């Protein structure tokens, strides 16, 4: 059975390999990466799933600004192809979303498939509520509260947290 733990510096190469395998080298061209450039992920929310001493899955979060207000963005999340469908990603998300809540974050956004992320409480944002700094399918811009009303407080352009 896999276990979850915070990412360590020495996990870096294995995480990069996992992300390359899951998203391909073109991943850096995604609009979400523009929000990550030059910004460090949030250490306390960057976790991995491990089993038999090997990495099975990764999750990271980035700080962003939404209409100038600090916000939280989930992603990337990825699981090794041969270990998908075992609940690893849902476990990583549930654990770290609890952690984010405990740290006082009131809402979280992400870009991803709504049918999947609905499993952990995400829903499409109202049209025009937030804008991304590049091309994105707005049907994939999702959010959820971590504290009641947290998401509704946020609107406007999503920009880098610098
Ligand atoms: C998406 C991903 C992280 C899911 O990891 P996982 O550990 O297999 O997920 P879980 O085991 O927790 O959940 C699997 C379930 O979600 C479903 N699912 C996976 N991707 C889905 C999607 N895009 N849309 C709808 N359902 C999806 C699976 O069919 C499975 O359903 P089941 O429980 O009814 O069998 C993994 O498939 C992956 O790494 N994909 C490539 C990278 C990626 O696309 N990441 C998400 C970026 S937005």
Tab-separated table of N, CA and C and ligand atoms in Angstrom:
chain	number	residue	atom	x	y	z
A	1	UNK	N	0.851	-1.207	0.000
A	1	UNK	CA	0.000	0.000	0.000
A	1	UNK	C	0.884	1.254	0.000
A	2	UNK	N	0.462	2.256	-0.729
A	2	UNK	CA	1.242	3.506	-0.811
A	2	UNK	C	1.050	4.350	0.453
A	3	UNK	N	2.040	5.171	0.729
A	3	UNK	CA	1.920	6.138	1.822
A	3	UNK	C	2.148	7.538	1.263
A	4	UNK	N	1.642	8.529	1.966
A	4	UNK	CA	1.778	9.921	1.531
A	4	UNK	C	2.734	10.638	2.473
A	5	UNK	N	3.565	11.492	1.907
A	5	UNK	CA	4.476	12.290	2.744
A	5	UNK	C	4.850	13.562	1.991
A	6	UNK	N	5.291	14.591	2.702
A	6	UNK	CA	5.739	15.804	2.031
A	6	UNK	C	6.938	15.523	1.121
A	7	UNK	N	7.017	16.262	0.032
A	7	UNK	CA	8.137	16.148	-0.903
A	7	UNK	C	9.441	16.554	-0.223
A	8	UNK	N	10.537	15.872	-0.602
A	8	UNK	CA	11.863	16.257	-0.101
A	8	UNK	C	12.707	16.715	-1.285
A	9	UNK	N	13.753	17.518	-1.024
A	9	UNK	CA	14.576	18.018	-2.143
A	9	UNK	C	15.086	16.890	-3.041
A	10	UNK	N	15.431	15.757	-2.459
A	10	UNK	CA	15.989	14.665	-3.267
A	10	UNK	C	14.948	13.974	-4.153
A	11	UNK	N	13.658	14.300	-3.979
A	11	UNK	CA	12.614	13.736	-4.846
A	11	UNK	C	12.577	14.443	-6.202
A	12	UNK	N	13.238	15.592	-6.321
A	12	UNK	CA	13.128	16.427	-7.520
A	12	UNK	C	13.268	15.688	-8.844
A	13	UNK	N	14.373	14.953	-9.060
A	13	UNK	CA	14.542	14.278	-10.351
A	13	UNK	C	13.432	13.256	-10.647
A	14	UNK	N	13.010	12.498	-9.644
A	14	UNK	CA	11.949	11.498	-9.867
A	14	UNK	C	10.621	12.192	-10.188
A	15	UNK	N	10.378	13.328	-9.562
A	15	UNK	CA	9.144	14.078	-9.848
A	15	UNK	C	9.181	14.635	-11.267
A	16	UNK	N	10.330	15.187	-11.669
A	16	UNK	CA	10.452	15.703	-13.047
A	16	UNK	C	10.198	14.594	-14.056
A	17	UNK	N	10.755	13.402	-13.791
A	17	UNK	CA	10.578	12.275	-14.716
A	17	UNK	C	9.102	11.885	-14.782
A	18	UNK	N	8.440	11.890	-13.635
A	18	UNK	CA	7.016	11.532	-13.586
A	18	UNK	C	6.177	12.557	-14.358
A	19	UNK	N	6.512	13.826	-14.213
A	19	UNK	CA	5.744	14.873	-14.904
A	19	UNK	C	5.994	14.800	-16.416
A	20	UNK	N	7.234	14.517	-16.816
A	20	UNK	CA	7.533	14.362	-18.247
A	20	UNK	C	6.722	13.207	-18.830
A	21	UNK	N	6.667	12.124	-18.077
A	21	UNK	CA	5.959	10.925	-18.528
A	21	UNK	C	4.448	11.189	-18.644
A	22	UNK	N	3.933	12.008	-17.737
A	22	UNK	CA	2.489	12.247	-17.691
A	22	UNK	C	2.024	13.331	-18.649
A	23	UNK	N	2.812	14.379	-18.786
A	23	UNK	CA	2.355	15.534	-19.576
A	23	UNK	C	3.197	15.756	-20.818
A	24	UNK	N	4.342	15.102	-20.915
A	24	UNK	CA	5.225	15.310	-22.062
A	24	UNK	C	6.051	16.564	-21.872
A	25	UNK	N	7.121	16.671	-22.657
A	25	UNK	CA	8.005	17.830	-22.511
A	25	UNK	C	7.328	19.144	-22.894
A	26	UNK	N	6.188	19.085	-23.601
A	26	UNK	CA	5.468	20.299	-23.994
A	26	UNK	C	4.742	20.950	-22.832
A	27	UNK	N	4.829	20.324	-21.655
A	27	UNK	CA	4.057	20.825	-20.511
A	27	UNK	C	4.403	22.266	-20.140
A	28	UNK	N	5.653	22.666	-20.433
A	28	UNK	CA	6.074	24.014	-20.021
A	28	UNK	C	5.382	25.109	-20.833
A	29	UNK	N	4.771	24.721	-21.971
A	29	UNK	CA	4.091	25.713	-22.812
A	29	UNK	C	2.687	26.034	-22.295
A	30	UNK	N	2.197	25.245	-21.337
A	30	UNK	CA	0.834	25.470	-20.836
A	30	UNK	C	0.722	26.804	-20.119
A	31	UNK	N	-0.458	27.395	-20.234
A	31	UNK	CA	-0.679	28.686	-19.580
A	31	UNK	C	-0.425	28.595	-18.072
A	32	UNK	N	-0.774	27.472	-17.467
A	32	UNK	CA	-0.568	27.329	-16.016
A	32	UNK	C	0.905	27.517	-15.660
A	33	UNK	N	1.804	27.116	-16.544
A	33	UNK	CA	3.236	27.256	-16.247
A	33	UNK	C	3.678	28.714	-16.207
A	34	UNK	N	2.961	29.569	-16.939
A	34	UNK	CA	3.309	30.999	-16.870
A	34	UNK	C	3.129	31.517	-15.454
A	35	UNK	N	2.178	30.942	-14.755
A	35	UNK	CA	1.912	31.377	-13.381
A	35	UNK	C	2.950	30.829	-12.410
A	36	UNK	N	3.694	29.810	-12.868
A	36	UNK	CA	4.668	29.158	-11.982
A	36	UNK	C	6.090	29.672	-12.206
A	37	UNK	N	6.323	30.278	-13.371
A	37	UNK	CA	7.683	30.714	-13.725
A	37	UNK	C	8.261	31.656	-12.679
A	38	UNK	N	9.427	31.284	-12.152
A	38	UNK	CA	10.119	32.155	-11.212
A	38	UNK	C	9.498	32.178	-9.825
A	39	UNK	N	8.492	31.332	-9.614
A	39	UNK	CA	7.819	31.278	-8.309
A	39	UNK	C	8.012	29.870	-7.749
A	40	UNK	N	8.324	29.753	-6.483
A	40	UNK	CA	8.482	28.426	-5.878
A	40	UNK	C	7.126	27.844	-5.516
A	41	UNK	N	7.005	26.505	-5.647
A	41	UNK	CA	5.774	25.861	-5.189
A	41	UNK	C	5.733	25.954	-3.661
A	42	UNK	N	4.579	25.673	-3.101
A	42	UNK	CA	4.394	25.785	-1.650
A	42	UNK	C	4.861	24.478	-1.011
A	43	UNK	N	5.972	24.542	-0.295
A	43	UNK	CA	6.580	23.328	0.267
A	43	UNK	C	5.592	22.512	1.096
A	44	UNK	N	4.848	23.170	1.948
A	44	UNK	CA	3.972	22.455	2.889
A	44	UNK	C	2.864	21.687	2.176
A	45	UNK	N	2.578	22.052	0.917
A	45	UNK	CA	1.481	21.402	0.179
A	45	UNK	C	1.996	20.526	-0.962
A	46	UNK	N	3.302	20.388	-1.058
A	46	UNK	CA	3.873	19.563	-2.120
A	46	UNK	C	4.168	18.193	-1.524
A	47	UNK	N	3.385	17.224	-1.931
A	47	UNK	CA	3.443	15.894	-1.331
A	47	UNK	C	3.689	14.843	-2.401
A	48	UNK	N	4.148	13.693	-1.967
A	48	UNK	CA	4.317	12.565	-2.889
A	48	UNK	C	3.657	11.326	-2.294
A	49	UNK	N	3.343	10.375	-3.184
A	49	UNK	CA	2.913	9.041	-2.761
A	49	UNK	C	4.080	8.113	-3.021
A	50	UNK	N	4.371	7.282	-2.036
A	50	UNK	CA	5.541	6.422	-2.099
A	50	UNK	C	5.114	4.989	-1.794
A	51	UNK	N	5.797	4.050	-2.422
A	51	UNK	CA	5.504	2.635	-2.157
A	51	UNK	C	6.761	1.839	-2.462
A	52	UNK	N	7.112	0.920	-1.596
A	52	UNK	CA	8.307	0.094	-1.781
A	52	UNK	C	9.534	0.961	-2.104
A	53	UNK	N	9.618	2.103	-1.443
A	53	UNK	CA	10.773	2.976	-1.615
A	53	UNK	C	10.794	3.747	-2.931
A	54	UNK	N	9.726	3.656	-3.724
A	54	UNK	CA	9.709	4.365	-5.012
A	54	UNK	C	8.531	5.333	-5.069
A	55	UNK	N	8.717	6.389	-5.838
A	55	UNK	CA	7.688	7.405	-5.985
A	55	UNK	C	6.578	6.931	-6.925
A	56	UNK	N	5.333	7.118	-6.523
A	56	UNK	CA	4.195	6.708	-7.372
A	56	UNK	C	3.405	7.900	-7.888
A	57	UNK	N	3.406	8.977	-7.098
A	57	UNK	CA	2.596	10.123	-7.496
A	57	UNK	C	3.117	11.403	-6.876
A	58	UNK	N	2.728	12.527	-7.474
A	58	UNK	CA	3.167	13.840	-6.996
A	58	UNK	C	2.014	14.832	-7.047
A	59	UNK	N	2.028	15.763	-6.111
A	59	UNK	CA	1.106	16.903	-6.171
A	59	UNK	C	1.856	18.134	-5.695
A	60	UNK	N	1.608	19.237	-6.388
A	60	UNK	CA	2.211	20.510	-5.987
A	60	UNK	C	1.158	21.604	-6.086
A	61	UNK	N	1.381	22.673	-5.377
A	61	UNK	CA	0.496	23.845	-5.426
A	61	UNK	C	1.358	25.084	-5.586
A	62	UNK	N	0.803	26.074	-6.264
A	62	UNK	CA	1.511	27.338	-6.409
A	62	UNK	C	0.689	28.493	-5.836
A	63	UNK	N	1.378	29.468	-5.280
A	63	UNK	CA	0.654	30.690	-4.902
A	63	UNK	C	0.381	31.491	-6.174
A	64	UNK	N	-0.754	32.126	-6.272
A	64	UNK	CA	-1.065	33.023	-7.392
A	64	UNK	C	-1.707	34.270	-6.814
A	65	UNK	N	-1.980	35.224	-7.699
A	65	UNK	CA	-2.830	36.347	-7.283
A	65	UNK	C	-4.084	36.295	-8.121
A	66	UNK	N	-5.196	36.616	-7.515
A	66	UNK	CA	-6.475	36.639	-8.225
A	66	UNK	C	-7.074	38.014	-7.976
A	67	UNK	N	-7.079	38.826	-9.056
A	67	UNK	CA	-7.520	40.215	-8.886
A	67	UNK	C	-6.673	40.922	-7.834
A	68	UNK	N	-5.384	40.546	-7.780
A	68	UNK	CA	-4.456	41.202	-6.851
A	68	UNK	C	-4.431	40.597	-5.451
A	69	UNK	N	-5.352	39.682	-5.167
A	69	UNK	CA	-5.433	39.058	-3.839
A	69	UNK	C	-4.721	37.707	-3.860
A	70	UNK	N	-3.955	37.359	-2.838
A	70	UNK	CA	-3.293	36.052	-2.824
A	70	UNK	C	-4.295	34.908	-2.940
A	71	UNK	N	-3.953	33.938	-3.806
A	71	UNK	CA	-4.808	32.769	-4.009
A	71	UNK	C	-3.942	31.527	-4.122
A	72	UNK	N	-4.601	30.396	-4.228
A	72	UNK	CA	-3.908	29.105	-4.236
A	72	UNK	C	-4.327	28.309	-5.470
A	73	UNK	N	-3.321	27.775	-6.187
A	73	UNK	CA	-3.608	26.981	-7.378
A	73	UNK	C	-3.041	25.576	-7.217
A	74	UNK	N	-3.902	24.582	-7.419
A	74	UNK	CA	-3.486	23.178	-7.334
A	74	UNK	C	-2.912	22.750	-8.672
A	75	UNK	N	-1.829	22.004	-8.618
A	75	UNK	CA	-1.303	21.377	-9.826
A	75	UNK	C	0.159	21.674	-10.019
A	76	UNK	N	0.849	20.814	-10.703
A	76	UNK	CA	0.329	19.588	-11.318
A	76	UNK	C	0.147	18.442	-10.313
A	77	UNK	N	-0.764	17.537	-10.692
A	77	UNK	CA	-0.898	16.267	-9.976
A	77	UNK	C	-0.718	15.173	-11.020
A	78	UNK	N	0.082	14.188	-10.702
A	78	UNK	CA	0.332	13.108	-11.664
A	78	UNK	C	0.686	11.828	-10.926
A	79	UNK	N	0.296	10.720	-11.538
A	79	UNK	CA	0.560	9.393	-10.983
A	79	UNK	C	1.189	8.549	-12.091
A	80	UNK	N	2.142	7.720	-11.742
A	80	UNK	CA	2.785	6.846	-12.741
A	80	UNK	C	1.725	6.039	-13.485
A	81	UNK	N	1.827	5.957	-14.809
A	81	UNK	CA	0.781	5.286	-15.601
A	81	UNK	C	0.411	3.903	-15.072
A	82	UNK	N	1.404	3.132	-14.671
A	82	UNK	CA	1.108	1.755	-14.243
A	82	UNK	C	0.479	1.677	-12.844
A	83	UNK	N	0.335	2.838	-12.185
A	83	UNK	CA	-0.273	2.837	-10.851
A	83	UNK	C	-1.540	3.692	-10.796
A	84	UNK	N	-2.068	4.033	-11.951
A	84	UNK	CA	-3.299	4.840	-11.973
A	84	UNK	C	-4.508	3.973	-11.630
A	85	UNK	N	-5.573	4.626	-11.184
A	85	UNK	CA	-6.813	3.917	-10.873
A	85	UNK	C	-6.787	3.238	-9.511
A	86	UNK	N	-5.796	3.564	-8.681
A	86	UNK	CA	-5.698	2.969	-7.344
A	86	UNK	C	-6.080	3.967	-6.254
A	87	UNK	N	-6.530	5.142	-6.678
A	87	UNK	CA	-6.927	6.148	-5.697
A	87	UNK	C	-5.773	6.999	-5.195
A	88	UNK	N	-4.616	6.905	-5.848
A	88	UNK	CA	-3.442	7.654	-5.368
A	88	UNK	C	-3.659	9.160	-5.507
A	89	UNK	N	-4.155	9.604	-6.671
A	89	UNK	CA	-4.326	11.052	-6.872
A	89	UNK	C	-5.399	11.613	-5.935
A	90	UNK	N	-6.495	10.892	-5.779
A	90	UNK	CA	-7.549	11.379	-4.876
A	90	UNK	C	-7.022	11.454	-3.442
A	91	UNK	N	-6.227	10.460	-3.045
A	91	UNK	CA	-5.649	10.477	-1.690
A	91	UNK	C	-4.710	11.680	-1.528
A	92	UNK	N	-3.865	11.928	-2.533
A	92	UNK	CA	-2.956	13.081	-2.471
A	92	UNK	C	-3.744	14.390	-2.382
A	93	UNK	N	-4.809	14.487	-3.169
A	93	UNK	CA	-5.593	15.730	-3.154
A	93	UNK	C	-6.307	15.911	-1.813
A	94	UNK	N	-6.960	14.857	-1.329
A	94	UNK	CA	-7.689	15.004	-0.063
A	94	UNK	C	-6.758	15.385	1.082
A	95	UNK	N	-5.590	14.740	1.118
A	95	UNK	CA	-4.639	15.009	2.205
A	95	UNK	C	-4.144	16.453	2.166
A	96	UNK	N	-3.772	16.900	0.960
A	96	UNK	CA	-3.180	18.239	0.852
A	96	UNK	C	-4.242	19.338	0.910
A	97	UNK	N	-5.460	19.034	0.486
A	97	UNK	CA	-6.530	20.038	0.623
A	97	UNK	C	-6.849	20.245	2.106
A	98	UNK	N	-6.799	19.166	2.890
A	98	UNK	CA	-6.968	19.299	4.347
A	98	UNK	C	-5.855	20.172	4.927
A	99	UNK	N	-4.641	19.926	4.455
A	99	UNK	CA	-3.474	20.682	4.913
A	99	UNK	C	-3.630	22.173	4.558
A	100	UNK	N	-4.082	22.429	3.323
A	100	UNK	CA	-4.261	23.817	2.873
A	100	UNK	C	-5.282	24.534	3.758
A	101	UNK	N	-6.336	23.815	4.086
A	101	UNK	CA	-7.370	24.380	4.954
A	101	UNK	C	-6.776	24.699	6.327
A	102	UNK	N	-5.992	23.739	6.843
A	102	UNK	CA	-5.374	23.929	8.158
A	102	UNK	C	-4.419	25.124	8.151
A	103	UNK	N	-3.818	25.398	6.992
A	103	UNK	CA	-2.894	26.527	6.887
A	103	UNK	C	-3.629	27.852	6.701
A	104	UNK	N	-4.964	27.776	6.587
A	104	UNK	CA	-5.747	29.007	6.508
A	104	UNK	C	-6.147	29.434	5.110
A	105	UNK	N	-5.823	28.607	4.099
A	105	UNK	CA	-6.275	28.952	2.748
A	105	UNK	C	-7.785	28.791	2.682
A	106	UNK	N	-8.443	29.734	2.007
A	106	UNK	CA	-9.915	29.734	1.994
A	106	UNK	C	-10.520	29.209	0.700
A	107	UNK	N	-9.683	29.068	-0.342
A	107	UNK	CA	-10.190	28.579	-1.627
A	107	UNK	C	-9.024	28.078	-2.447
A	108	UNK	N	-9.330	27.253	-3.460
A	108	UNK	CA	-8.275	26.750	-4.342
A	108	UNK	C	-8.839	26.654	-5.758
A	109	UNK	N	-7.999	26.975	-6.736
A	109	UNK	CA	-8.414	26.870	-8.140
A	109	UNK	C	-7.466	25.914	-8.862
A	110	UNK	N	-7.873	25.440	-10.035
A	110	UNK	CA	-7.001	24.602	-10.869
A	110	UNK	C	-7.521	24.605	-12.299
A	111	UNK	N	-6.691	24.120	-13.214
A	111	UNK	CA	-7.116	23.909	-14.595
A	111	UNK	C	-7.101	22.406	-14.821
A	112	UNK	N	-8.275	21.816	-15.102
A	112	UNK	CA	-8.327	20.373	-15.294
A	112	UNK	C	-9.717	19.901	-15.688
A	113	UNK	N	-9.861	18.591	-15.812
A	113	UNK	CA	-11.134	17.994	-16.239
A	113	UNK	C	-12.154	18.022	-15.109
A	114	UNK	N	-13.252	18.714	-15.336
A	114	UNK	CA	-14.270	18.819	-14.286
A	114	UNK	C	-14.810	17.456	-13.836
A	115	UNK	N	-15.081	16.507	-14.763
A	115	UNK	CA	-15.642	15.230	-14.297
A	115	UNK	C	-14.732	14.510	-13.302
A	116	UNK	N	-13.428	14.731	-13.447
A	116	UNK	CA	-12.496	14.098	-12.518
A	116	UNK	C	-12.426	14.868	-11.193
A	117	UNK	N	-12.186	16.162	-11.287
A	117	UNK	CA	-11.963	16.941	-10.071
A	117	UNK	C	-13.241	17.157	-9.263
A	118	UNK	N	-14.400	16.903	-9.868
A	118	UNK	CA	-15.657	16.959	-9.113
A	118	UNK	C	-15.622	15.946	-7.972
A	119	UNK	N	-14.817	14.886	-8.133
A	119	UNK	CA	-14.679	13.869	-7.078
A	119	UNK	C	-14.142	14.445	-5.776
A	120	UNK	N	-13.382	15.528	-5.898
A	120	UNK	CA	-12.833	16.151	-4.688
A	120	UNK	C	-13.383	17.573	-4.512
A	121	UNK	N	-14.592	17.766	-5.028
A	121	UNK	CA	-15.314	18.995	-4.688
A	121	UNK	C	-15.143	20.191	-5.593
A	122	UNK	N	-14.436	20.038	-6.725
A	122	UNK	CA	-14.245	21.189	-7.614
A	122	UNK	C	-15.411	21.332	-8.585
A	123	UNK	N	-15.700	22.570	-8.952
A	123	UNK	CA	-16.739	22.860	-9.944
A	123	UNK	C	-16.268	24.010	-10.815
A	124	UNK	N	-16.873	24.083	-11.994
A	124	UNK	CA	-16.544	25.150	-12.930
A	124	UNK	C	-16.859	26.508	-12.294
A	125	UNK	N	-16.019	27.495	-12.593
A	125	UNK	CA	-16.273	28.834	-12.061
A	125	UNK	C	-17.335	29.528	-12.912
A	126	UNK	N	-18.089	30.435	-12.332
A	126	UNK	CA	-19.039	31.205	-13.131
A	126	UNK	C	-18.295	31.915	-14.272
A	127	UNK	N	-18.919	31.950	-15.468
A	127	UNK	CA	-18.258	32.536	-16.645
A	127	UNK	C	-17.776	33.951	-16.344
A	128	UNK	N	-16.519	34.223	-16.706
A	128	UNK	CA	-15.976	35.571	-16.563
A	128	UNK	C	-15.502	35.920	-15.164
A	129	UNK	N	-15.664	35.031	-14.197
A	129	UNK	CA	-15.268	35.338	-12.819
A	129	UNK	C	-13.763	35.589	-12.696
A	130	UNK	N	-12.986	34.734	-13.396
A	130	UNK	CA	-11.523	34.887	-13.354
A	130	UNK	C	-10.976	34.706	-14.753
A	131	UNK	N	-9.832	35.334	-15.042
A	131	UNK	CA	-9.209	35.175	-16.360
A	131	UNK	C	-7.775	34.692	-16.191
A	132	UNK	N	-7.358	33.844	-17.126
A	132	UNK	CA	-5.997	33.307	-17.108
A	132	UNK	C	-5.106	34.159	-18.016
A	133	UNK	N	-3.786	34.155	-17.767
A	133	UNK	CA	-2.877	35.014	-18.547
A	133	UNK	C	-2.455	34.392	-19.872
A	134	UNK	N	-3.359	33.691	-20.546
A	134	UNK	CA	-3.032	33.070	-21.831
A	134	UNK	C	-4.171	32.166	-22.218
A	135	UNK	N	-3.987	31.436	-23.344
A	135	UNK	CA	-5.073	30.596	-23.829
A	135	UNK	C	-5.418	29.469	-22.857
A	136	UNK	N	-6.689	29.313	-22.601
A	136	UNK	CA	-7.153	28.230	-21.722
A	136	UNK	C	-8.609	27.933	-22.078
A	137	UNK	N	-9.023	26.701	-21.939
A	137	UNK	CA	-10.425	26.338	-22.110
A	137	UNK	C	-11.106	26.640	-20.776
A	138	UNK	N	-11.938	27.664	-20.757
A	138	UNK	CA	-12.502	28.110	-19.489
A	138	UNK	C	-13.441	27.086	-18.844
A	139	UNK	N	-13.857	26.079	-19.635
A	139	UNK	CA	-14.655	25.000	-19.033
A	139	UNK	C	-13.792	24.173	-18.086
A	140	UNK	N	-12.460	24.350	-18.193
A	140	UNK	CA	-11.522	23.594	-17.351
A	140	UNK	C	-10.987	24.414	-16.172
A	141	UNK	N	-11.442	25.649	-16.052
A	141	UNK	CA	-11.001	26.464	-14.907
A	141	UNK	C	-11.974	26.212	-13.755
A	142	UNK	N	-11.469	25.530	-12.740
A	142	UNK	CA	-12.325	25.028	-11.656
A	142	UNK	C	-11.897	25.614	-10.312
A	143	UNK	N	-12.811	25.560	-9.361
A	143	UNK	CA	-12.454	26.044	-8.034
A	143	UNK	C	-13.282	25.357	-6.969
A	144	UNK	N	-12.826	25.466	-5.740
A	144	UNK	CA	-13.627	25.006	-4.599
A	144	UNK	C	-13.268	25.795	-3.345
A	145	UNK	N	-14.236	25.885	-2.477
A	145	UNK	CA	-14.017	26.523	-1.180
A	145	UNK	C	-13.208	25.608	-0.282
A	146	UNK	N	-12.377	26.193	0.566
A	146	UNK	CA	-11.798	25.442	1.677
A	146	UNK	C	-12.457	25.917	2.961
A	147	UNK	N	-13.076	27.082	2.831
A	147	UNK	CA	-13.800	27.679	3.946
A	147	UNK	C	-15.002	28.366	3.301
A	148	UNK	N	-16.159	28.302	3.941
A	148	UNK	CA	-17.377	28.751	3.273
A	148	UNK	C	-17.252	30.181	2.749
A	149	UNK	N	-17.596	30.354	1.478
A	149	UNK	CA	-17.560	31.685	0.880
A	149	UNK	C	-16.192	32.109	0.380
A	150	UNK	N	-15.177	31.272	0.570
A	150	UNK	CA	-13.800	31.643	0.193
A	150	UNK	C	-13.630	31.923	-1.286
A	151	UNK	N	-14.256	31.108	-2.112
A	151	UNK	CA	-14.100	31.258	-3.557
A	151	UNK	C	-14.820	32.508	-4.065
A	152	UNK	N	-15.977	32.766	-3.493
A	152	UNK	CA	-16.798	33.897	-3.938
A	152	UNK	C	-16.102	35.241	-3.694
A	153	UNK	N	-15.122	35.236	-2.780
A	153	UNK	CA	-14.412	36.490	-2.479
A	153	UNK	C	-13.407	36.849	-3.563
A	154	UNK	N	-13.150	35.896	-4.480
A	154	UNK	CA	-12.065	36.082	-5.445
A	154	UNK	C	-12.599	36.297	-6.854
A	155	UNK	N	-12.063	37.285	-7.544
A	155	UNK	CA	-12.423	37.481	-8.948
A	155	UNK	C	-11.355	38.340	-9.604
A	156	UNK	N	-11.312	38.225	-10.946
A	156	UNK	CA	-10.372	39.061	-11.707
A	156	UNK	C	-9.287	38.246	-12.364
A	157	UNK	N	-8.224	38.937	-12.738
A	157	UNK	CA	-7.135	38.288	-13.469
A	157	UNK	C	-6.292	37.423	-12.536
A	158	UNK	N	-6.024	36.208	-12.999
A	158	UNK	CA	-5.114	35.324	-12.253
A	158	UNK	C	-3.707	35.649	-12.751
A	159	UNK	N	-2.852	36.041	-11.838
A	159	UNK	CA	-1.495	36.448	-12.213
A	159	UNK	C	-0.467	35.788	-11.297
A	160	UNK	N	0.801	35.919	-11.698
A	160	UNK	CA	1.867	35.330	-10.881
A	160	UNK	C	1.932	36.000	-9.514
A	161	UNK	N	2.356	35.226	-8.542
A	161	UNK	CA	2.372	35.719	-7.160
A	161	UNK	C	3.585	36.591	-6.851
A	162	UNK	N	4.272	37.073	-7.879
A	162	UNK	CA	5.480	37.872	-7.607
A	162	UNK	C	5.139	39.309	-7.308
B	1	LIG	C1	-5.310	12.246	-13.593
B	1	LIG	C2	-4.429	11.343	-12.731
B	1	LIG	C3	-3.565	12.214	-11.820
B	1	LIG	C4	-5.356	10.467	-11.871
B	1	LIG	O1	-4.542	9.663	-11.015
B	1	LIG	P1	-5.066	8.299	-10.359
B	1	LIG	O2	-4.243	8.005	-9.177
B	1	LIG	O3	-5.217	7.265	-11.400
B	1	LIG	O4	-6.535	8.760	-9.909
B	1	LIG	P2	-7.465	7.978	-8.889
B	1	LIG	O5	-7.065	6.534	-8.827
B	1	LIG	O6	-7.511	8.728	-7.628
B	1	LIG	O7	-8.862	8.104	-9.631
B	1	LIG	C5	-9.022	7.336	-10.788
B	1	LIG	C6	-10.427	7.480	-11.286
B	1	LIG	O8	-10.570	8.741	-11.936
B	1	LIG	C7	-10.986	8.540	-13.285
B	1	LIG	N1	-10.350	9.548	-14.125
B	1	LIG	C8	-9.037	9.721	-14.363
B	1	LIG	N2	-8.839	10.772	-15.194
B	1	LIG	C9	-10.063	11.248	-15.476
B	1	LIG	C10	-10.532	12.319	-16.274
B	1	LIG	N3	-9.680	13.092	-16.955
B	1	LIG	N4	-11.875	12.552	-16.339
B	1	LIG	C11	-12.744	11.774	-15.645
B	1	LIG	N5	-12.355	10.738	-14.862
B	1	LIG	C12	-11.038	10.486	-14.789
B	1	LIG	C13	-10.513	7.137	-13.611
B	1	LIG	O9	-11.284	6.608	-14.666
B	1	LIG	C14	-10.782	6.414	-12.296
B	1	LIG	O10	-12.150	6.117	-12.190
B	1	LIG	P3	-12.704	4.920	-11.231
B	1	LIG	O11	-12.305	5.277	-9.819
B	1	LIG	O12	-14.186	5.003	-11.427
B	1	LIG	O13	-12.048	3.695	-11.730
B	1	LIG	C15	-3.559	10.393	-13.571
B	1	LIG	O14	-4.397	9.733	-14.492
B	1	LIG	C16	-2.452	11.105	-14.337
B	1	LIG	O15	-1.353	11.265	-13.846
B	1	LIG	N6	-2.758	11.546	-15.564
B	1	LIG	C17	-1.795	12.249	-16.396
B	1	LIG	C18	-1.551	13.618	-15.834
B	1	LIG	C19	-2.814	14.430	-15.735
B	1	LIG	O16	-3.626	14.469	-16.656
B	1	LIG	N7	-2.986	15.101	-14.593
B	1	LIG	C20	-4.125	15.934	-14.352
B	1	LIG	C21	-3.859	17.257	-14.944
B	1	LIG	S1	-5.226	18.312	-14.937
